[in-house]
XYZ file of C-alpha atoms in Angstrom:
340
model
C -21.119 14.037 0.774
C -17.461 13.671 -0.251
C -16.354 10.216 -1.382
C -13.142 8.755 -2.711
C -13.563 7.984 -6.418
C -12.044 4.750 -7.690
C -11.710 5.928 -11.272
C -9.234 3.206 -12.223
C -11.381 0.275 -11.139
C -14.971 1.514 -11.469
C -15.999 2.340 -15.076
C -19.296 3.958 -14.036
C -17.592 6.297 -11.575
C -14.908 7.150 -14.112
C -17.563 8.039 -16.682
C -19.289 10.362 -14.182
C -15.954 11.953 -13.374
C -14.971 12.409 -17.020
C -18.367 13.916 -17.839
C -17.959 16.511 -15.077
C -14.443 17.364 -16.238
C -15.580 17.679 -19.851
C -18.552 19.803 -18.844
C -16.195 22.275 -17.159
C -13.658 22.282 -20.003
C -11.079 20.208 -18.169
C -9.047 17.328 -19.551
C -8.325 14.017 -17.878
C -4.913 13.731 -16.266
C -3.143 10.386 -15.926
C -0.730 11.243 -13.103
C -3.120 11.085 -10.142
C -2.835 9.260 -6.819
C -6.281 9.907 -5.365
C -9.508 11.461 -6.617
C -12.449 12.705 -4.563
C -15.973 13.698 -5.485
C -18.846 15.574 -3.880
C -22.279 13.994 -4.403
C -25.567 15.830 -3.822
C -28.720 14.322 -2.289
C -29.704 12.959 -5.715
C -26.390 11.057 -5.827
C -25.077 13.266 -8.638
C -21.375 14.084 -8.852
C -21.199 17.883 -8.673
C -17.577 18.576 -7.648
C -14.248 16.790 -7.848
C -10.563 17.258 -7.075
C -7.532 14.983 -7.247
C -4.041 14.919 -5.832
C -0.626 13.712 -6.906
C 1.650 13.843 -3.873
C 1.072 17.418 -2.633
C -0.114 18.856 -5.960
C -3.871 19.411 -6.335
C -5.189 18.548 -9.801
C -8.345 18.153 -11.889
C -10.517 20.542 -9.873
C -14.040 20.905 -11.271
C -17.325 22.180 -9.837
C -20.610 21.837 -11.713
C -21.547 25.206 -13.239
C -24.878 25.312 -11.386
C -23.106 25.013 -8.024
C -20.214 27.426 -8.522
C -19.874 30.401 -6.199
C -20.937 28.484 -3.097
C -19.036 26.440 -0.541
C -18.426 23.343 -2.690
C -15.056 24.549 -3.982
C -13.804 25.238 -0.455
C -15.087 21.896 0.828
C -13.549 19.717 -1.879
C -10.167 21.528 -1.830
C -10.042 21.486 1.981
C -10.743 17.753 1.913
C -7.856 17.113 -0.497
C -5.519 19.253 1.612
C -6.488 17.227 4.685
C -5.583 14.073 2.761
C -2.230 15.653 1.892
C -1.557 16.254 5.586
C -2.489 12.661 6.443
C 0.081 11.541 3.868
C 2.731 13.735 5.505
C 2.594 16.722 3.155
C 2.319 20.117 4.846
C 2.799 22.227 1.732
C 0.123 22.343 -0.951
C 0.534 23.328 -4.610
C -1.776 23.967 -7.512
C -1.350 24.903 -11.161
C -4.587 26.431 -12.327
C -6.232 28.882 -14.707
C -6.560 32.540 -13.770
C -10.305 32.232 -13.227
C -9.737 29.967 -10.217
C -7.053 32.121 -8.609
C -9.338 33.995 -6.185
C -10.968 30.784 -4.990
C -7.575 29.398 -3.990
C -6.532 32.723 -2.445
C -9.569 32.540 -0.123
C -8.155 29.213 1.091
C -4.756 30.731 1.876
C -2.885 30.034 -1.368
C -0.408 32.589 -2.720
C 0.785 33.067 -6.278
C 4.380 32.091 -6.990
C 4.391 32.865 -10.720
C 2.063 33.033 -13.714
C 2.138 32.734 -17.506
C -0.015 35.416 -19.146
C -3.690 34.412 -18.883
C -2.900 30.708 -19.247
C -1.561 29.539 -15.910
C -1.097 30.465 -12.257
C 1.266 28.483 -9.998
C 0.195 28.770 -6.341
C 1.306 27.495 -2.951
C -0.062 27.193 0.575
C 2.704 26.662 3.122
C 3.954 28.058 6.424
C 7.560 27.992 5.215
C 7.272 28.002 1.446
C 8.699 29.768 -1.570
C 9.797 32.910 0.295
C 11.802 30.758 2.721
C 13.251 28.784 -0.217
C 14.464 32.012 -1.866
C 15.843 33.406 1.408
C 17.819 30.200 1.875
C 19.281 30.604 -1.617
C 20.232 34.198 -0.803
C 22.009 32.973 2.336
C 24.270 30.636 0.322
C 24.925 33.085 -2.526
C 28.633 32.928 -3.396
C 28.477 36.481 -4.848
C 30.683 35.507 -7.770
C 30.634 37.161 -11.181
C 29.763 35.002 -14.191
C 27.638 32.566 -12.164
C 25.792 29.811 -14.037
C 23.103 27.236 -13.314
C 21.963 23.867 -14.628
C 18.685 22.090 -13.861
C 18.652 18.319 -14.287
C 16.759 15.200 -13.343
C 19.903 13.017 -13.335
C 17.866 9.848 -13.541
C 20.607 8.598 -13.134
C 23.734 10.802 -13.397
C 25.582 9.983 -16.640
C 28.790 10.974 -18.423
C 26.609 13.339 -20.443
C 25.537 15.161 -17.294
C 29.133 15.213 -16.089
C 30.351 16.644 -19.408
C 27.739 19.417 -19.265
C 28.738 20.307 -15.706
C 32.462 20.229 -16.428
C 31.980 22.557 -19.395
C 29.866 24.965 -17.348
C 32.385 24.866 -14.485
C 35.290 25.605 -16.844
C 33.483 28.632 -18.283
C 31.993 30.055 -15.072
C 33.153 31.394 -11.727
C 30.535 29.286 -9.974
C 27.825 26.802 -10.991
C 24.651 25.872 -9.115
C 23.164 22.518 -10.090
C 19.479 22.062 -9.298
C 18.340 18.426 -9.177
C 14.600 17.768 -9.487
C 13.184 16.759 -6.109
C 10.073 14.936 -7.299
C 9.728 11.201 -6.724
C 8.815 9.785 -10.131
C 11.395 7.078 -10.669
C 13.102 4.002 -9.288
C 15.902 6.430 -8.411
C 14.834 8.388 -5.335
C 15.515 12.125 -5.192
C 18.087 11.699 -2.413
C 19.922 9.065 -4.481
C 19.972 11.242 -7.602
C 21.235 14.266 -5.669
C 23.976 12.191 -4.025
C 25.082 10.751 -7.389
C 25.386 14.293 -8.785
C 27.402 15.364 -5.743
C 29.739 12.387 -6.049
C 30.090 12.879 -9.802
C 31.060 16.544 -9.367
C 33.242 16.246 -6.250
C 36.309 17.086 -8.374
C 34.801 20.468 -9.320
C 35.478 23.058 -6.602
C 33.135 25.668 -8.073
C 29.967 23.543 -8.225
C 27.195 23.352 -5.623
C 24.333 20.840 -5.864
C 20.863 21.875 -4.654
C 17.342 20.375 -4.684
C 14.576 22.129 -6.627
C 12.047 21.242 -3.915
C 8.547 21.874 -5.333
C 9.430 24.810 -7.546
C 10.536 23.101 -10.740
C 8.880 19.931 -12.021
C 9.338 17.523 -14.908
C 6.968 17.167 -17.837
C 5.745 13.925 -16.251
C 4.122 15.701 -13.310
C 3.349 19.126 -14.776
C -0.461 19.414 -14.713
C -2.108 20.193 -18.038
C -5.749 19.410 -17.237
C -6.850 23.056 -17.423
C -5.060 23.924 -20.672
C -6.901 24.129 -23.959
C -6.346 21.360 -26.487
C -4.326 23.653 -28.729
C -2.026 24.854 -25.931
C 1.352 23.151 -26.074
C 1.980 21.786 -22.591
C 5.761 21.702 -23.031
C 5.858 25.336 -24.116
C 3.676 26.501 -21.206
C 5.733 24.515 -18.698
C 8.976 25.930 -20.085
C 7.675 29.478 -19.822
C 6.653 28.906 -16.206
C 10.006 27.285 -15.407
C 11.832 30.184 -17.062
C 9.836 32.782 -15.140
C 10.305 31.114 -11.749
C 13.999 30.847 -12.528
C 14.564 34.299 -14.078
C 12.354 36.301 -11.699
C 13.198 34.605 -8.402
C 15.956 31.967 -8.340
C 18.526 33.689 -10.572
C 18.426 37.040 -8.712
C 18.813 35.249 -5.362
C 22.071 33.653 -6.530
C 23.329 36.264 -9.046
C 22.958 33.722 -11.859
C 23.604 35.200 -15.300
C 23.568 32.073 -17.471
C 21.740 28.751 -17.639
C 23.144 25.731 -19.447
C 20.926 23.086 -21.031
C 21.671 19.994 -23.085
C 20.353 19.526 -26.595
C 18.232 16.521 -27.533
C 18.452 15.964 -31.305
C 15.674 13.361 -31.349
C 13.262 15.103 -28.962
C 10.920 17.769 -30.299
C 9.694 18.369 -26.746
C 13.198 19.184 -25.470
C 13.888 21.473 -28.419
C 10.581 23.282 -27.881
C 11.378 23.596 -24.177
C 14.756 25.153 -24.951
C 13.159 27.569 -27.440
C 10.676 28.701 -24.794
C 13.490 29.231 -22.286
C 15.364 31.334 -24.831
C 12.301 33.478 -25.479
C 11.711 34.125 -21.774
C 15.403 34.753 -20.989
C 15.913 37.240 -23.835
C 17.551 40.375 -22.487
C 17.570 39.005 -18.909
C 19.744 35.883 -18.759
C 21.909 33.960 -21.195
C 20.990 30.447 -22.272
C 23.659 28.135 -23.659
C 22.570 24.942 -25.386
C 25.278 22.267 -25.353
C 25.254 19.374 -27.823
C 24.850 15.951 -26.272
C 27.922 13.733 -26.296
C 28.007 10.094 -27.353
C 30.246 7.060 -27.246
C 30.984 4.430 -29.882
C 27.474 3.015 -29.530
C 25.016 5.899 -29.161
C 24.179 9.267 -27.649
C 24.696 9.114 -23.882
C 21.377 9.434 -22.091
C 19.806 8.464 -18.778
C 17.033 6.739 -20.732
C 19.607 4.440 -22.346
C 21.167 3.677 -18.958
C 17.811 2.749 -17.413
C 17.051 0.533 -20.399
C 20.366 -1.325 -20.063
C 19.849 -1.760 -16.319
C 16.340 -3.116 -16.865
C 17.790 -5.632 -19.331
C 20.388 -6.676 -16.762
C 23.269 -5.456 -18.932
C 25.292 -3.807 -16.179
C 28.595 -4.227 -18.016
C 27.386 -2.088 -20.942
C 26.369 0.683 -18.530
C 30.052 1.403 -17.753
C 30.395 3.261 -21.075
C 27.604 5.675 -20.145
C 28.185 6.631 -16.493
C 30.990 7.952 -14.236
C 32.737 5.531 -11.889
C 30.793 6.966 -8.964
C 27.441 6.119 -10.550
C 28.638 2.648 -11.537
C 29.822 2.012 -7.965
C 26.298 2.841 -6.787
C 24.849 0.183 -9.101
C 27.159 -2.405 -7.505
C 25.993 -1.480 -3.982
C 23.055 -3.120 -2.191
C 21.047 0.087 -2.582
C 21.827 0.215 -6.291
C 20.889 -3.434 -6.761
C 17.452 -2.662 -5.309
C 16.995 0.112 -7.884
C 18.010 -2.239 -10.701
C 15.551 -4.855 -9.437
C 12.719 -2.310 -9.488
C 13.631 -1.293 -13.062
C 13.546 -4.938 -14.122
C 10.198 -5.373 -12.400
C 8.756 -2.455 -14.365
C 9.380 -4.168 -17.718
């Protein structure tokens, strides 16, 4: 029988769940919306799977029950829950040993990282359609560049990076992360980037959809303790970009911003460089600052949460500041304050 597991409110259930994960060499993951478990007739938890939006996570089947129908049943149940929540595309990041099991359920590989990770999708109009759409909007310009950003929210630092890329390139594609992980909705972030780059004729803003994710949602439950999650994610990101997205748009260079106080960002950039070597150029641009500090979206969110809207003016373009003064922007600020 499959049951919903209330791992946040029921200590006994969480212990059962953690024991099964540990038994199968899987780590707990914090970014989960729902978790389900399969119990046998003896009321023992013998299979589990979780979901965060339309990403399937923390899949584990007791070793004595592997090879049967349990895997199919628990994954099918989670996919049905996805559909009930309005998601018709399903994604999983998993180890190579689980690849065939997902293929039997209709999943297809998008990209992989050695023997560490496989990124898979089940969708009627999925990654192939995403790439074909990119090919249809290809500007066919020489010296074409790309930038991937969260823009949470869009700052003067983001604008500086884009202006530099635009001045050095024939055309620039800006990919804004589509995931919903912030008070700033994806549609709001994309619109702020569009408004903040409206003066640049050679820039086009695009959503990443489900094909590039932030470190906050990248699943690491199946990685070994000594695997660096940031490095693995960067390698996957680089491969999806270099093998699929860049060829579709004739992109020859990717710009990224430096982060002097973030080891994770520096490691991410190093991994991108390693994967791009001989295929694409990677240009790392130093972050800019004002009289007070380095300009960052984190700083802007902190000031907004404190109610210091006036100080935010030094960190964001006029278009972003105008959003904060709107009714929609005031709702975002209220949610940031509520999160303190």
